[in-house]
């Protein structure tokens, strides 16, 4: 299992244990082709090494701990985001000391061309 401090852009098949810190935004929109209603949530989630913005279609409980599987990262306007659909409640009740000082989504990333 990875930690938030070890996340990089364009990473796939990520497995993490996180705690939900805060709901940032909740959106409701329609799917372009089917017209079905889609709910999208953005949360600040963290572990002992840092925190990050999580984009998901799952409604999560604040202060709860979840195990995330098959997640991936992308940059949005230069900022790191975590995307996940496979999220399950964890057997852990709380994580020890969430590090909110190392917000991986608050760091502007620049791509280097080689």
Short mmCIF file of the C-alpha atoms (twelve columns), coordinates in Angstrom:
data_MODEL
# 
_entry.id   MODEL 
# 
loop_
_atom_site.group_PDB 
_atom_site.id 
_atom_site.type_symbol 
_atom_site.label_atom_id 
_atom_site.label_alt_id 
_atom_site.label_comp_id 
_atom_site.label_asym_id 
_atom_site.label_seq_id 
_atom_site.Cartn_x 
_atom_site.Cartn_y 
_atom_site.Cartn_z 
_atom_site.pdbx_PDB_model_num 
ATOM 1   C CA . UNK A 1   0.000   0.000  0.000   1 
ATOM 2   C CA . UNK A 2   1.316   3.454  -0.954  1 
ATOM 3   C CA . UNK A 3   1.231   6.640  1.075   1 
ATOM 4   C CA . UNK A 4   0.095   10.046 -0.134  1 
ATOM 5   C CA . UNK A 5   3.646   11.443 0.049   1 
ATOM 6   C CA . UNK A 6   4.695   8.891  -2.595  1 
ATOM 7   C CA . UNK A 7   2.034   9.864  -5.165  1 
ATOM 8   C CA . UNK A 8   3.161   11.288 -8.497  1 
ATOM 9   C CA . UNK A 9   1.326   12.426 -11.640 1 
ATOM 10  C CA . UNK A 10  0.014   9.753  -14.017 1 
ATOM 11  C CA . UNK A 11  0.282   6.889  -11.522 1 
ATOM 12  C CA . UNK A 12  -2.121  3.948  -11.876 1 
ATOM 13  C CA . UNK A 13  -3.275  0.940  -9.809  1 
ATOM 14  C CA . UNK A 14  -2.797  2.867  -6.568  1 
ATOM 15  C CA . UNK A 15  -3.825  1.309  -3.258  1 
ATOM 16  C CA . UNK A 16  -4.105  3.638  -0.234  1 
ATOM 17  C CA . UNK A 17  -5.641  3.828  3.228   1 
ATOM 18  C CA . UNK A 18  -6.960  7.344  3.809   1 
ATOM 19  C CA . UNK A 19  -9.051  9.317  6.260   1 
ATOM 20  C CA . UNK A 20  -11.587 11.854 4.976   1 
ATOM 21  C CA . UNK A 21  -10.807 15.337 6.287   1 
ATOM 22  C CA . UNK A 22  -13.245 17.623 4.470   1 
ATOM 23  C CA . UNK A 23  -15.818 17.761 1.668   1 
ATOM 24  C CA . UNK A 24  -14.761 20.459 -0.799  1 
ATOM 25  C CA . UNK A 25  -17.544 20.264 -3.364  1 
ATOM 26  C CA . UNK A 26  -20.505 18.108 -4.345  1 
ATOM 27  C CA . UNK A 27  -21.831 18.333 -7.900  1 
ATOM 28  C CA . UNK A 28  -24.771 16.833 -9.724  1 
ATOM 29  C CA . UNK A 29  -24.694 16.650 -13.506 1 
ATOM 30  C CA . UNK A 30  -26.205 14.673 -16.373 1 
ATOM 31  C CA . UNK A 31  -24.312 12.101 -18.422 1 
ATOM 32  C CA . UNK A 32  -23.982 13.458 -21.978 1 
ATOM 33  C CA . UNK A 33  -25.171 10.319 -23.791 1 
ATOM 34  C CA . UNK A 34  -27.540 8.597  -21.365 1 
ATOM 35  C CA . UNK A 35  -28.931 11.602 -19.501 1 
ATOM 36  C CA . UNK A 36  -28.434 9.744  -16.192 1 
ATOM 37  C CA . UNK A 37  -27.759 11.853 -13.102 1 
ATOM 38  C CA . UNK A 38  -24.127 11.656 -11.916 1 
ATOM 39  C CA . UNK A 39  -22.922 12.797 -8.494  1 
ATOM 40  C CA . UNK A 40  -19.305 13.910 -8.219  1 
ATOM 41  C CA . UNK A 41  -17.577 14.658 -4.920  1 
ATOM 42  C CA . UNK A 42  -14.223 16.212 -4.101  1 
ATOM 43  C CA . UNK A 43  -12.741 15.606 -0.664  1 
ATOM 44  C CA . UNK A 44  -9.512  16.438 1.109   1 
ATOM 45  C CA . UNK A 45  -8.215  13.063 2.307   1 
ATOM 46  C CA . UNK A 46  -5.059  12.303 4.213   1 
ATOM 47  C CA . UNK A 47  -2.741  9.847  5.898   1 
ATOM 48  C CA . UNK A 48  0.302   10.156 8.140   1 
ATOM 49  C CA . UNK A 49  2.434   11.471 5.245   1 
ATOM 50  C CA . UNK A 50  0.201   14.093 3.634   1 
ATOM 51  C CA . UNK A 51  -3.146  14.991 2.119   1 
ATOM 52  C CA . UNK A 52  -4.609  15.297 -1.392  1 
ATOM 53  C CA . UNK A 53  -7.832  16.153 -3.225  1 
ATOM 54  C CA . UNK A 54  -9.825  13.004 -4.014  1 
ATOM 55  C CA . UNK A 55  -12.335 13.066 -6.882  1 
ATOM 56  C CA . UNK A 56  -14.948 10.296 -6.667  1 
ATOM 57  C CA . UNK A 57  -18.563 9.398  -7.397  1 
ATOM 58  C CA . UNK A 58  -18.846 7.874  -3.906  1 
ATOM 59  C CA . UNK A 59  -20.319 9.787  -0.990  1 
ATOM 60  C CA . UNK A 60  -17.937 9.417  1.964   1 
ATOM 61  C CA . UNK A 61  -18.246 10.199 5.674   1 
ATOM 62  C CA . UNK A 62  -16.021 12.888 7.199   1 
ATOM 63  C CA . UNK A 63  -13.422 11.481 9.681   1 
ATOM 64  C CA . UNK A 64  -13.989 7.916  8.410   1 
ATOM 65  C CA . UNK A 65  -11.154 5.704  7.167   1 
ATOM 66  C CA . UNK A 66  -11.341 4.018  3.749   1 
ATOM 67  C CA . UNK A 67  -9.260  1.619  1.697   1 
ATOM 68  C CA . UNK A 68  -8.871  2.761  -1.902  1 
ATOM 69  C CA . UNK A 69  -7.987  0.322  -4.684  1 
ATOM 70  C CA . UNK A 70  -7.260  0.808  -8.386  1 
ATOM 71  C CA . UNK A 71  -6.988  4.602  -8.067  1 
ATOM 72  C CA . UNK A 72  -4.994  6.867  -10.369 1 
ATOM 73  C CA . UNK A 73  -3.536  10.366 -10.323 1 
ATOM 74  C CA . UNK A 74  -3.743  13.192 -12.835 1 
ATOM 75  C CA . UNK A 75  -2.795  16.837 -12.834 1 
ATOM 76  C CA . UNK A 76  -5.514  19.451 -13.209 1 
ATOM 77  C CA . UNK A 77  -4.107  22.807 -14.265 1 
ATOM 78  C CA . UNK A 78  -0.765  21.693 -12.813 1 
ATOM 79  C CA . UNK A 79  -2.093  20.394 -9.467  1 
ATOM 80  C CA . UNK A 80  -2.123  16.736 -8.420  1 
ATOM 81  C CA . UNK A 81  -5.495  14.994 -7.983  1 
ATOM 82  C CA . UNK A 82  -6.426  11.455 -6.946  1 
ATOM 83  C CA . UNK A 83  -9.306  9.674  -8.743  1 
ATOM 84  C CA . UNK A 84  -11.000 6.565  -7.361  1 
ATOM 85  C CA . UNK A 85  -14.178 4.527  -7.721  1 
ATOM 86  C CA . UNK A 86  -13.187 1.412  -5.735  1 
ATOM 87  C CA . UNK A 87  -13.503 2.710  -2.160  1 
ATOM 88  C CA . UNK A 88  -14.416 0.546  0.829   1 
ATOM 89  C CA . UNK A 89  -14.704 1.308  4.563   1 
ATOM 90  C CA . UNK A 90  -11.506 0.258  6.339   1 
ATOM 91  C CA . UNK A 91  -11.231 -1.930 9.409   1 
ATOM 92  C CA . UNK A 92  -9.118  0.898  10.931  1 
ATOM 93  C CA . UNK A 93  -11.147 3.346  13.002  1 
ATOM 94  C CA . UNK A 94  -8.665  6.258  12.799  1 
ATOM 95  C CA . UNK A 95  -5.251  6.906  11.314  1 
ATOM 96  C CA . UNK A 96  -2.468  8.174  13.565  1 
ATOM 97  C CA . UNK A 97  -1.819  11.872 13.025  1 
ATOM 98  C CA . UNK A 98  -3.045  13.028 9.617   1 
ATOM 99  C CA . UNK A 99  -0.418  15.272 8.008   1 
ATOM 100 C CA . UNK A 100 -2.319  18.273 6.643   1 
ATOM 101 C CA . UNK A 101 0.885   20.318 6.274   1 
ATOM 102 C CA . UNK A 102 1.993   18.302 3.224   1 
ATOM 103 C CA . UNK A 103 -0.929  19.037 0.879   1 
ATOM 104 C CA . UNK A 104 0.109   17.349 -2.370  1 
ATOM 105 C CA . UNK A 105 -2.738  19.100 -4.239  1 
ATOM 106 C CA . UNK A 106 -1.485  22.566 -3.277  1 
ATOM 107 C CA . UNK A 107 1.871   22.189 -5.042  1 
ATOM 108 C CA . UNK A 108 2.055   23.500 -8.614  1 
ATOM 109 C CA . UNK A 109 3.795   20.850 -10.703 1 
ATOM 110 C CA . UNK A 110 5.730   21.600 -13.884 1 
ATOM 111 C CA . UNK A 111 6.376   18.972 -16.534 1 
ATOM 112 C CA . UNK A 112 9.946   18.665 -17.764 1 
ATOM 113 C CA . UNK A 113 10.489  17.762 -21.384 1 
ATOM 114 C CA . UNK A 114 13.493  15.535 -21.987 1 
# 
